[in-house]
Coordinates of C-alpha atoms in Angstrom, one line a residue:
Chain A
M641 CA 70.1 68.3 123.9
D642 CA 73.0 66.2 124.9
P643 CA 76.5 66.9 123.6
V644 CA 77.5 64.5 120.9
I645 CA 79.4 61.7 122.6
E646 CA 82.8 61.2 121.0
E647 CA 82.7 57.9 119.1
K648 CA 85.2 55.5 120.5
P649 CA 86.1 52.6 118.3
S650 CA 85.8 49.6 120.4
L651 CA 89.1 48.2 119.4
V652 CA 91.6 46.6 121.7
T653 CA 94.7 48.7 121.4
P654 CA 97.4 48.0 122.6
E655 CA 97.5 44.3 123.3
S656 CA 96.1 43.2 126.6
P657 CA 97.4 40.0 128.3
W658 CA 94.0 38.4 127.8
I659 CA 93.0 39.3 124.3
G660 CA 95.0 40.1 121.2
A661 CA 95.3 43.6 119.7
G662 CA 92.9 44.8 117.1
Q663 CA 89.9 42.8 118.4
S664 CA 86.5 44.4 118.3
Y665 CA 82.9 43.3 118.9
A666 CA 82.5 42.3 115.3
S667 CA 85.8 40.5 114.9
V668 CA 85.2 38.5 118.0
T669 CA 81.8 37.5 116.9
D670 CA 83.0 36.6 113.4
K671 CA 86.0 34.7 114.5
I672 CA 84.3 32.5 117.1
G673 CA 81.0 32.2 115.3
G674 CA 82.8 31.6 112.0
I675 CA 84.2 28.3 113.2
V676 CA 80.7 26.9 113.3
L677 CA 78.8 29.0 110.7
T678 CA 81.0 30.0 107.9
E679 CA 84.5 28.5 107.8
K680 CA 84.9 25.2 106.0
T681 CA 85.3 22.4 108.5
P682 CA 89.0 21.6 108.5
K683 CA 90.1 18.2 107.2
G684 CA 91.8 17.5 110.5
W685 CA 88.4 17.7 112.2
F686 CA 87.1 14.8 110.0
L687 CA 90.2 12.9 110.7
G688 CA 90.1 13.3 114.5
F689 CA 86.4 12.7 114.6
G690 CA 86.8 9.6 112.5
I691 CA 89.4 8.2 114.8
A692 CA 87.3 9.1 117.9
I693 CA 84.3 7.3 116.3
I694 CA 86.3 4.1 115.9
F695 CA 86.9 4.1 119.6
V696 CA 83.2 4.7 120.2
L697 CA 82.5 1.6 118.1
I698 CA 85.0 -0.3 120.2
L699 CA 83.2 0.9 123.3
N700 CA 79.9 -0.2 121.8
M701 CA 81.3 -3.6 121.2
A702 CA 82.8 -3.9 124.7
I703 CA 79.6 -2.8 126.3
S704 CA 77.4 -5.1 124.2
Y705 CA 79.6 -8.1 125.1
L706 CA 79.5 -7.0 128.7
F707 CA 75.7 -6.9 128.8
A708 CA 75.5 -10.3 127.1
V709 CA 78.1 -12.1 129.2
G710 CA 78.5 -10.1 132.5
V711 CA 81.4 -8.5 134.3
G712 CA 83.4 -11.7 134.2
I713 CA 84.9 -10.5 131.0
W714 CA 86.8 -8.0 133.0
G715 CA 89.8 -8.8 135.1
I716 CA 87.9 -8.2 138.4
N717 CA 87.5 -10.9 140.9
V718 CA 87.7 -11.3 144.7
P719 CA 89.7 -9.7 146.3
I720 CA 89.9 -7.0 143.6
A721 CA 86.3 -6.4 142.7
W722 CA 86.6 -2.8 141.7
G723 CA 89.3 -2.7 139.0
F724 CA 89.3 -0.5 136.0
A725 CA 85.6 0.5 136.3
I726 CA 86.2 2.5 139.5
V727 CA 89.6 3.7 138.4
N728 CA 88.1 5.1 135.3
F729 CA 85.2 6.5 137.1
V730 CA 87.3 8.4 139.6
W731 CA 89.7 9.6 136.8
W732 CA 87.0 10.9 134.5
I733 CA 85.0 12.6 137.2
G734 CA 88.2 14.3 138.5
I735 CA 88.9 15.6 135.0
G736 CA 85.5 17.3 135.0
H737 CA 86.3 19.3 138.1
A738 CA 88.5 21.9 136.4
G739 CA 85.8 23.0 134.1
T740 CA 83.5 23.9 137.0
L741 CA 86.3 25.4 138.8
I742 CA 87.2 27.7 135.9
S743 CA 83.6 28.7 135.2
A744 CA 82.5 29.1 138.8
F745 CA 85.3 29.8 141.1
L746 CA 87.2 32.1 138.8
L747 CA 84.0 34.0 138.1
L748 CA 83.6 34.6 141.8
M749 CA 87.2 35.7 142.0
R750 CA 86.6 38.0 139.1
Q751 CA 89.5 36.5 137.1
K752 CA 89.4 37.9 133.6
W753 CA 91.3 35.0 132.1
R754 CA 88.4 32.6 132.6
T755 CA 86.5 34.3 129.9
S756 CA 88.0 32.6 126.9
I757 CA 88.5 29.2 128.3
N758 CA 85.3 28.7 130.4
R759 CA 83.0 27.5 127.7
F760 CA 85.1 24.6 126.4
A761 CA 86.2 23.7 129.9
E762 CA 82.5 23.4 130.9
A763 CA 81.9 21.3 127.9
M764 CA 84.8 19.1 129.0
T765 CA 83.2 18.8 132.4
I766 CA 79.9 17.6 131.0
F767 CA 81.4 15.1 128.7
A768 CA 83.8 13.8 131.4
V769 CA 81.0 13.3 133.8
M770 CA 79.1 11.4 131.1
C771 CA 82.0 9.1 130.7
A772 CA 82.4 8.8 134.4
G773 CA 78.8 8.1 135.1
M774 CA 78.9 5.2 132.7
F775 CA 81.4 3.1 134.7
P776 CA 79.5 2.5 138.0
L777 CA 76.5 1.5 135.9
L778 CA 78.6 -0.9 133.8
H779 CA 80.1 -2.3 136.9
M780 CA 76.8 -3.1 138.6
G781 CA 76.4 -6.4 136.9
R782 CA 72.7 -5.8 136.2
P783 CA 72.8 -2.2 134.8
W784 CA 69.2 -2.3 133.8
L785 CA 68.3 -2.2 137.5
F786 CA 70.2 1.0 138.1
Y787 CA 67.0 2.8 139.1
W788 CA 66.9 0.8 142.3
M789 CA 69.4 3.3 143.7
F790 CA 66.8 6.1 143.6
P791 CA 64.3 6.4 146.4
Y792 CA 60.9 5.8 144.9
P793 CA 58.0 4.0 146.5
D794 CA 58.2 0.6 144.8
T795 CA 56.0 -2.5 145.0
M796 CA 58.9 -4.4 146.7
G797 CA 58.6 -2.1 149.7
V798 CA 62.3 -1.5 150.0
W799 CA 64.2 1.8 150.1
P800 CA 67.9 2.6 149.4
Q801 CA 70.3 2.5 152.2
F802 CA 71.2 6.1 152.7
R803 CA 74.1 5.5 155.0
S804 CA 76.1 4.1 152.1
P805 CA 78.6 6.3 150.3
L806 CA 77.7 4.5 147.1
V807 CA 74.2 6.0 147.3
W808 CA 75.7 9.4 148.1
D809 CA 77.7 9.0 144.9
V810 CA 74.5 8.6 142.9
F811 CA 73.2 11.9 144.2
A812 CA 76.5 13.7 144.0
V813 CA 77.2 12.7 140.4
S814 CA 73.7 13.2 139.1
T815 CA 73.5 16.6 140.8
Y816 CA 76.9 17.5 139.4
F817 CA 75.9 16.6 135.9
T818 CA 72.6 18.5 136.1
V819 CA 74.0 21.6 137.6
S820 CA 76.9 21.7 135.2
L821 CA 74.5 21.3 132.3
L822 CA 72.3 24.1 133.5
F823 CA 75.2 26.4 134.0
W824 CA 76.6 25.6 130.6
Y825 CA 73.3 26.1 128.9
T826 CA 72.6 29.4 130.7
G827 CA 75.9 30.7 129.3
L828 CA 75.1 29.4 125.9
I829 CA 71.7 31.1 125.5
P830 CA 73.0 34.6 124.4
D831 CA 75.5 32.9 122.1
F832 CA 72.8 30.9 120.5
G833 CA 71.1 34.2 119.9
T834 CA 74.2 35.5 118.1
F835 CA 74.2 32.3 116.0
R836 CA 70.6 32.7 115.1
D837 CA 71.2 36.3 113.9
K838 CA 74.4 35.4 112.1
A839 CA 73.3 32.2 110.3
K840 CA 72.4 32.5 106.7
N841 CA 70.8 29.1 106.2
L842 CA 67.1 29.2 107.3
F843 CA 67.1 25.7 108.8
V844 CA 70.3 26.5 110.9
K845 CA 68.7 29.8 111.9
K846 CA 65.6 28.0 113.2
I847 CA 67.6 25.5 115.2
Y848 CA 69.7 28.1 116.9
G849 CA 66.6 30.3 117.3
M850 CA 64.9 27.5 119.3
L851 CA 68.1 26.9 121.3
S852 CA 68.3 30.6 122.1
M853 CA 64.7 30.5 123.2
G854 CA 64.1 33.9 121.7
W855 CA 66.9 35.7 123.5
R856 CA 67.0 39.3 122.5
G857 CA 69.7 40.8 124.8
S858 CA 67.3 43.0 126.8
A859 CA 68.9 44.9 129.6
V860 CA 66.5 43.3 132.1
H861 CA 67.3 39.8 130.8
W862 CA 71.0 40.5 131.0
K863 CA 70.7 41.6 134.6
R864 CA 68.9 38.4 135.5
H865 CA 71.4 36.4 133.5
E866 CA 74.3 38.0 135.4
T867 CA 72.6 37.4 138.7
A868 CA 71.9 33.8 137.7
S869 CA 75.5 33.2 136.6
L870 CA 76.8 34.6 139.9
L871 CA 74.3 32.5 141.9
L872 CA 75.1 29.4 140.0
A873 CA 78.8 30.0 140.4
G874 CA 78.3 30.4 144.2
I875 CA 76.4 27.1 144.2
A876 CA 78.7 25.2 141.9
T877 CA 81.9 26.0 143.8
P878 CA 81.0 24.1 147.0
L879 CA 79.4 21.5 144.8
V880 CA 82.6 20.7 142.9
V881 CA 84.4 20.2 146.2
S882 CA 81.6 18.0 147.5
V883 CA 81.5 15.7 144.5
H884 CA 85.1 14.5 144.8
T885 CA 84.8 14.4 148.5
V886 CA 81.8 12.1 148.2
V887 CA 83.8 10.0 145.7
S888 CA 86.6 9.8 148.2
F889 CA 84.1 8.7 150.8
D890 CA 83.6 5.5 148.7
F891 CA 87.1 4.6 149.8
T892 CA 87.4 6.2 153.3
I893 CA 84.3 4.8 154.7
A894 CA 85.8 1.3 154.2
L895 CA 88.3 -0.1 156.6
V896 CA 90.7 -1.3 154.0
P897 CA 94.3 -0.3 154.7
G898 CA 95.3 2.8 152.6
W899 CA 91.7 3.8 152.2
H900 CA 90.5 4.5 155.7
S901 CA 92.1 8.0 156.0
T902 CA 90.9 11.5 156.7
I903 CA 93.3 13.0 154.2
F904 CA 91.3 11.5 151.3
P905 CA 88.7 14.2 150.6
P906 CA 91.1 17.2 150.2
Y907 CA 93.6 14.9 148.5
F908 CA 91.0 13.7 146.0
V909 CA 89.8 17.2 145.3
A910 CA 93.3 18.5 144.7
G911 CA 94.0 15.5 142.4
A912 CA 90.8 16.1 140.5
I913 CA 91.7 19.8 139.9
Y914 CA 95.2 18.7 138.9
S915 CA 94.1 16.3 136.2
G916 CA 91.3 18.6 135.2
F917 CA 93.6 21.5 134.4
A918 CA 95.9 19.1 132.6
M919 CA 92.9 18.2 130.4
V920 CA 92.0 21.8 129.8
V921 CA 95.5 22.4 128.6
M922 CA 95.4 19.3 126.5
L923 CA 92.2 20.5 124.8
G924 CA 93.0 24.2 124.7
I925 CA 96.4 23.9 122.9
P926 CA 95.1 22.0 119.9
L927 CA 92.0 24.1 119.8
R928 CA 94.0 27.3 119.8
K929 CA 96.4 26.0 117.1
F930 CA 94.0 24.4 114.6
Y931 CA 91.4 27.1 114.8
H932 CA 93.9 30.0 115.1
L933 CA 92.5 31.3 118.4
E934 CA 95.8 32.8 119.6
A935 CA 94.1 36.1 120.1
F936 CA 91.7 34.6 122.6
I937 CA 93.7 31.9 124.3
T938 CA 96.8 33.8 124.7
E939 CA 100.2 32.8 126.0
R940 CA 99.3 34.3 129.3
H941 CA 96.3 31.9 129.6
L942 CA 98.5 28.9 129.1
N943 CA 101.0 30.3 131.5
N944 CA 98.3 30.7 134.1
M945 CA 96.9 27.2 133.7
A946 CA 100.4 25.8 133.9
K947 CA 100.9 27.8 137.2
L948 CA 97.7 26.3 138.5
L949 CA 99.0 22.8 137.5
L950 CA 102.1 23.6 139.5
A951 CA 100.2 24.7 142.5
T952 CA 97.7 21.8 142.6
G953 CA 100.6 19.5 141.8
F954 CA 102.2 20.6 145.0
I955 CA 99.1 19.9 147.0
V956 CA 99.0 16.4 145.5
T957 CA 102.7 15.9 146.3
Y958 CA 102.0 17.0 149.9
S959 CA 99.2 14.5 150.1
Y960 CA 101.4 11.7 148.8
V961 CA 104.0 12.6 151.4
M962 CA 101.5 12.8 154.2
E963 CA 99.9 9.5 153.2
T964 CA 103.2 7.8 153.4
F965 CA 104.1 9.4 156.6
M966 CA 100.8 8.6 158.3
A967 CA 101.0 5.0 157.2
F968 CA 104.2 4.6 159.2
Y969 CA 103.3 7.0 162.0
S970 CA 100.0 5.2 162.6
G971 CA 101.9 2.2 164.0
D972 CA 99.3 0.0 162.3
Q973 CA 101.0 -3.0 160.7
Y974 CA 98.5 -3.3 157.9
E975 CA 98.9 0.3 157.0
R976 CA 102.7 0.0 157.1
Y977 CA 102.6 -3.2 155.0
M978 CA 100.2 -1.5 152.5
M979 CA 102.7 1.3 151.9
M980 CA 105.7 -1.0 151.8
N981 CA 103.8 -3.2 149.3
R982 CA 103.0 -0.2 147.2
M983 CA 106.6 0.8 147.0
T984 CA 108.2 -2.5 146.6
G985 CA 105.5 -5.1 145.8
P986 CA 104.2 -6.4 142.5
Y987 CA 102.7 -3.1 141.5
A988 CA 105.8 -1.0 142.5
P989 CA 106.8 -0.1 138.9
W990 CA 103.4 1.6 138.4
Y991 CA 103.7 3.4 141.7
W992 CA 107.1 4.8 140.8
L993 CA 105.8 5.7 137.3
L994 CA 103.0 7.6 139.0
V995 CA 105.5 9.4 141.2
A996 CA 107.5 10.3 138.1
C997 CA 104.5 11.4 136.1
N998 CA 102.7 13.4 138.8
I999 CA 105.6 14.8 140.9
V1000 CA 109.0 14.5 139.4
I1001 CA 108.3 15.6 135.8
P1002 CA 105.8 18.4 136.3
M1003 CA 107.4 19.7 139.5
T1004 CA 110.8 19.9 137.8
F1005 CA 109.8 21.5 134.5
L1006 CA 106.8 23.7 135.3
W1007 CA 109.0 26.2 137.1
S1008 CA 110.5 27.4 133.9
H1009 CA 108.7 30.2 132.1
K1010 CA 110.0 29.0 128.8
I1011 CA 108.6 25.5 129.3
R1012 CA 105.2 26.8 130.5
T1013 CA 104.7 29.1 127.5
N1014 CA 105.9 26.5 125.0
T1015 CA 102.8 24.8 123.7
V1016 CA 104.5 21.5 122.8
S1017 CA 106.3 21.0 126.2
L1018 CA 103.2 22.1 128.1
F1019 CA 101.0 19.7 126.2
L1020 CA 103.5 16.9 126.9
I1021 CA 103.6 17.7 130.6
A1022 CA 99.8 17.8 130.8
T1023 CA 99.7 14.4 129.1
T1024 CA 102.2 13.1 131.7
V1025 CA 100.0 14.4 134.5
Q1026 CA 96.9 12.8 132.9
I1027 CA 98.7 9.4 132.8
G1028 CA 100.0 9.9 136.3
M1029 CA 96.5 10.7 137.7
W1030 CA 95.1 7.6 136.1
L1031 CA 97.8 5.6 137.7
E1032 CA 97.2 7.2 141.0
R1033 CA 93.7 5.9 141.0
F1034 CA 94.8 2.5 139.8
I1035 CA 97.3 2.3 142.7
I1036 CA 94.8 3.4 145.2
V1037 CA 92.2 0.9 144.1
V1038 CA 94.4 -2.1 143.3
T1039 CA 97.2 -2.1 145.8
S1040 CA 94.9 -1.6 148.8
L1041 CA 92.6 -4.4 147.8
H1042 CA 95.0 -7.0 146.5
R1043 CA 96.8 -7.4 149.9
D1044 CA 94.6 -6.3 152.8
F1045 CA 94.6 -8.3 156.0
M1046 CA 94.7 -12.0 155.7
P1047 CA 97.5 -13.3 153.4
S1048 CA 95.2 -16.2 152.5
A1049 CA 92.8 -13.7 150.9
W1050 CA 95.4 -12.0 148.8
G1051 CA 95.3 -11.9 145.0
M1052 CA 96.4 -10.2 141.9
Y1053 CA 94.6 -8.1 139.4
Y1054 CA 95.3 -8.2 135.7
P1055 CA 93.1 -6.2 133.3
T1056 CA 91.8 -8.0 130.3
K1057 CA 91.4 -6.7 126.7
W1058 CA 87.8 -5.7 127.5
D1059 CA 89.0 -3.5 130.4
W1060 CA 91.3 -1.7 127.9
A1061 CA 88.5 -1.6 125.4
V1062 CA 86.2 0.2 127.8
L1063 CA 88.9 2.6 128.9
T1064 CA 90.0 3.6 125.4
G1065 CA 86.4 3.6 124.3
S1066 CA 85.4 6.1 126.9
M1067 CA 88.2 8.3 125.7
G1068 CA 86.8 8.0 122.2
L1069 CA 83.4 8.9 123.5
F1070 CA 84.8 11.9 125.2
L1071 CA 86.6 13.1 122.1
T1072 CA 83.6 12.4 119.8
L1073 CA 81.4 14.6 122.0
F1074 CA 84.1 17.3 122.1
Y1075 CA 84.5 17.2 118.3
L1076 CA 80.8 17.6 117.9
F1077 CA 80.7 20.4 120.4
I1078 CA 83.4 22.5 118.6
R1079 CA 81.5 21.9 115.3
V1080 CA 78.1 23.1 116.4
M1081 CA 78.5 25.3 119.4
P1082 CA 80.7 28.3 120.2
A1083 CA 83.8 26.9 121.9
I1084 CA 84.5 30.3 123.4
S1085 CA 81.9 32.4 125.1
I1086 CA 81.2 35.1 122.5
F1087 CA 79.3 37.5 124.7
E1088 CA 81.8 37.3 127.5
V1089 CA 84.7 38.0 125.1
R1090 CA 82.7 41.0 123.8
E1091 CA 82.4 42.2 127.3
L1092 CA 86.1 41.7 127.8
V1093 CA 86.8 43.8 124.7
H1094 CA 84.5 46.5 126.2
K1095 CA 86.2 46.4 129.6
T1096 CA 89.7 46.3 128.1
V1097 CA 89.0 49.3 125.9
E1098 CA 87.4 51.2 128.8
E1099 CA 90.4 50.5 131.0
S1100 CA 93.0 51.6 128.4
A1101 CA 91.0 54.8 127.9
H1102 CA 91.5 55.8 131.6
Chain B
M79 CA 47.2 51.3 106.7
S80 CA 45.7 54.4 108.1
E81 CA 47.5 56.6 110.6
S82 CA 45.3 55.7 113.6
T83 CA 45.6 52.0 113.2
R84 CA 49.3 52.2 112.9
Q85 CA 49.5 53.7 116.3
N86 CA 47.8 50.7 117.7
T87 CA 49.8 48.2 115.8
M88 CA 53.1 49.7 116.9
Y89 CA 55.2 48.1 119.6
G90 CA 57.3 51.1 120.0
L91 CA 60.2 53.2 118.7
M92 CA 63.7 52.0 118.6
A93 CA 66.9 54.0 118.5
E94 CA 70.3 52.5 117.5
F95 CA 73.6 53.4 119.1
D96 CA 77.2 52.6 118.6
S97 CA 78.5 52.2 122.1
A98 CA 77.4 51.0 125.5
E99 CA 78.2 54.3 127.1
E100 CA 75.8 56.2 124.7
L101 CA 73.1 53.6 125.4
V102 CA 73.3 54.0 129.1
K103 CA 73.3 57.7 128.9
S104 CA 70.4 57.8 126.5
A105 CA 68.4 55.3 128.7
R106 CA 69.0 57.6 131.7
T107 CA 67.9 60.6 129.7
A108 CA 64.8 58.9 128.6
S109 CA 63.8 57.8 132.0
E110 CA 64.5 61.3 133.3
A111 CA 62.3 62.7 130.6
G112 CA 59.5 60.6 132.2
Y113 CA 59.4 57.5 130.0
R114 CA 58.7 54.4 132.1
E115 CA 58.2 51.6 129.5
L116 CA 61.7 51.3 128.3
D117 CA 63.9 48.5 127.3
A118 CA 67.5 48.5 126.1
Y119 CA 69.3 45.8 124.1
A120 CA 73.0 45.1 124.1
P121 CA 75.3 42.4 122.8
F122 CA 76.7 41.8 126.3
P123 CA 75.7 42.8 129.9
V124 CA 76.3 46.5 130.3
E125 CA 76.9 47.8 133.8
G126 CA 74.1 50.2 135.0
L127 CA 71.9 49.6 132.0
A128 CA 69.2 47.7 133.8
E129 CA 69.1 50.4 136.5
A130 CA 68.9 53.1 133.7
V131 CA 65.7 51.5 132.2
G132 CA 64.1 51.3 135.6
F133 CA 64.9 47.7 136.7
P134 CA 67.0 48.0 139.8
K135 CA 66.5 44.6 141.4
T136 CA 65.6 41.0 140.5
R137 CA 63.8 38.5 142.6
L138 CA 66.1 35.7 141.4
P139 CA 68.2 35.4 144.6
M140 CA 65.1 34.9 146.7
I141 CA 63.7 32.2 144.3
T142 CA 67.1 30.4 144.5
L143 CA 67.1 30.6 148.3
I144 CA 63.6 29.2 148.5
G145 CA 64.6 26.4 146.1
G146 CA 67.6 25.7 148.2
F147 CA 65.5 25.4 151.4
I148 CA 63.0 23.1 149.7
G149 CA 65.9 20.9 148.5
C150 CA 67.5 21.0 152.0
F151 CA 64.5 20.0 154.0
G152 CA 63.0 17.8 151.3
G153 CA 66.3 16.0 150.9
F154 CA 66.7 15.4 154.6
F155 CA 63.2 14.1 154.9
L156 CA 63.7 11.9 151.9
Q157 CA 66.3 9.9 153.8
V158 CA 64.9 10.1 157.3
Y159 CA 61.5 8.7 156.4
P160 CA 62.7 5.5 154.6
N161 CA 65.7 4.7 156.8
V162 CA 64.1 5.6 160.1
F163 CA 60.3 4.9 159.7
G164 CA 59.5 3.3 156.3
Y165 CA 62.1 0.6 156.1
P166 CA 64.5 0.7 159.1
L167 CA 67.7 -1.0 158.5
N168 CA 70.3 -1.9 161.1
I169 CA 73.6 -1.0 159.5
G170 CA 76.6 -2.0 161.8
G171 CA 74.5 -1.3 164.9
K172 CA 74.3 2.4 164.1
P173 CA 71.3 4.3 165.4
Y174 CA 68.4 4.5 163.0
Y175 CA 68.4 8.3 163.1
S176 CA 72.1 8.6 162.3
W177 CA 71.7 12.1 160.8
P178 CA 75.4 12.8 160.0
S179 CA 75.2 10.2 157.3
F180 CA 72.3 11.9 155.7
I181 CA 74.2 15.2 155.3
P182 CA 75.9 14.5 152.0
I183 CA 72.7 13.8 150.1
T184 CA 71.0 16.7 151.9
F185 CA 73.7 19.0 150.6
E186 CA 73.5 17.7 147.1
L187 CA 69.8 18.1 146.9
T188 CA 70.0 21.6 148.3
V189 CA 72.4 22.5 145.5
L190 CA 70.3 20.7 142.9
C191 CA 67.1 22.4 143.8
A192 CA 68.7 25.8 144.2
A193 CA 70.3 25.6 140.8
V194 CA 67.2 24.3 139.1
S195 CA 65.0 27.0 140.6
C196 CA 67.7 29.6 139.7
V197 CA 67.8 28.7 136.0
F198 CA 64.1 28.0 135.5
G199 CA 63.3 31.0 137.7
M200 CA 65.4 33.1 135.3
L201 CA 63.7 31.8 132.3
I202 CA 60.2 32.2 133.7
L203 CA 60.9 35.8 134.9
D204 CA 62.4 36.6 131.4
G205 CA 59.4 35.1 129.8
L206 CA 61.6 32.8 127.8
P207 CA 61.2 30.9 125.5
T208 CA 59.6 33.7 123.5
P209 CA 58.9 32.3 120.0
Y210 CA 57.9 35.7 118.7
H211 CA 58.8 39.2 119.7
P212 CA 58.1 42.4 117.9
V213 CA 61.6 43.8 118.2
F214 CA 62.8 41.3 115.7
N215 CA 60.7 43.0 113.1
V216 CA 63.4 45.7 112.9
S217 CA 65.8 44.5 110.4
R218 CA 68.8 46.2 112.0
F219 CA 68.0 44.5 115.3
E220 CA 70.0 41.5 114.1
L221 CA 73.0 43.5 115.1
A222 CA 71.9 43.6 118.7
S223 CA 73.6 40.3 119.2
R224 CA 76.7 41.5 117.5
T225 CA 77.9 45.2 117.7
K226 CA 75.0 47.5 118.1
F227 CA 73.1 48.9 121.0
F228 CA 69.4 49.7 121.0
L229 CA 67.0 51.7 123.1
C230 CA 63.3 51.0 122.7
I231 CA 60.4 53.1 124.1
K232 CA 57.3 51.0 124.0
A233 CA 54.0 52.3 122.6
R234 CA 52.2 51.4 125.8
D235 CA 54.1 54.1 127.7
K236 CA 51.7 56.8 128.9
K237 CA 53.9 59.5 127.6
F238 CA 54.3 57.8 124.2
D239 CA 53.4 59.8 121.2
R240 CA 54.6 58.7 117.8
E241 CA 55.9 62.1 116.7
R242 CA 57.1 63.6 119.9
T243 CA 58.8 60.4 121.1
K244 CA 60.5 60.1 117.7
E245 CA 61.7 63.7 118.1
F246 CA 62.9 62.9 121.6
L247 CA 64.9 59.8 120.4
Q248 CA 66.4 61.8 117.5
S249 CA 67.6 64.4 120.1
L250 CA 69.7 61.6 121.7
S251 CA 71.8 61.6 118.5
P252 CA 71.4 57.9 117.6
K253 CA 72.5 56.2 114.4
G254 CA 68.9 55.9 113.4
V255 CA 65.4 55.6 114.8
S256 CA 62.9 53.0 113.5
E257 CA 59.4 52.0 114.2
V258 CA 58.8 48.6 115.7
P259 CA 55.6 47.1 114.3
V260 CA 53.7 44.5 116.4

């Protein structure tokens, strides 16, 4: 007979940097599960959701009018045929990148601090890609013919032109969406099982039971689940780099001054991670505050994300500097003019605002530990970065197109109210989806936090 | 219900534990005692537990690799056939077989097929979705997704005997042992 194993209370004592003191398997389950299953939905949720829905209605109106009348309602025209649609597309898809990076890359690096932020960051990825994917379709003019971009044997006998980066985009974005969704759902299965077992209402129990597919936490299933998570992480990490690389190819394959540059792929990927982490911070801080999740999203988590903002911000800064340097070093008059026009031309105020938002403000303040760990200042800086990253894409798209080679072909771009309606509407759509997500799904991965409790207790015992 | 039919209508015996360490230790003891049809249930992945119940390796990486290869070659062919043979287009005087421009989509489809085969491979190997499973008949099993750890010896094990297996499980000093009806 075995000796009786001393019963260890699985309680986190003392506090670890990644999880608050006093947490146990049960408390973790109750706190995160309770947000969805037992706690009363806070009034603020209804308020926020209501506001977000208003913007969805605006989006609905803008899209309906767009379908009825055509893309002429936007400010786009030759020479600037891309406008807000592509700016928003690149911005949204960039935001998505941090979610995959947190869930995949940090998993491969065995970073414990991903545990309590990966779930909502992945949700952010999926919703951001949904918003992003909308824009090229809306921009097509005849969105109902979008399926022409897919290779299928049609009666017209034509095939897509696979040498075009715009077709690469279709594959990159749809792959990105599918893989992110699969990764997210795989992680959610065990937590849906917890919800099924925890729910009191029979209808709710059945819904989560179906979503959990009958997950029972078998050791064999866990083993496969862990293997699958690792494999998906290994697959998703190069994928995330490839997606924004392909997005940057949309620009670099063209010969337009300011676009035709080899620095674009890494520059875009760094920018994407920069804006993505800013969005994780912007979502994480309110989530933590209003749902009292300080024990899970600790000060250290925010500090780490802020440090990552600082690091990626530096890569972005370096890219801006190199872009400017290369424009002059190239000796190409069009490249030189493009850069001079950016800095002193009609869009110069926006360029300098972008420099302020992306470089000056974050690079000055994020060095301070006090500012990094203060939720208000960190939130404001993240907002600044978000605005800066949107402006960056605006500057790239518009300043290169509006004055390219022949002065006779130059023009100006002014967004219309419908441009703004679609941009703000897409933000509303994103927030609506996110509000629904925190209402019906575990915003923090329950089983991974349980595992974190287990490992923390184990480590402190040694 | 008579004693003999109950043996046939039983899925197995289940012991409940308080910690992951106890569960791993008990699962090891059970497989050392000669039980082969074991399963263990935990609220999170426990290191070494799958090995302890006699499941050392999964075929999932191989399935993912095969999926990736299918995506890779399929994706490349998907572009080469239309743009070189089916509907050749002269784009900027580039050669028809300009393979470098086919790489991005080849890569994306490799990733897509690998990920899809990984996730669906996992579900199929797990036998999910499972709308009904006997272990859920144990009322305390609800806690397997929360705080508790369970070890189940299935009735189809050659060594399984209702009384002796129960005694064996009791000897592991669990919180409790319950029968799992089919």
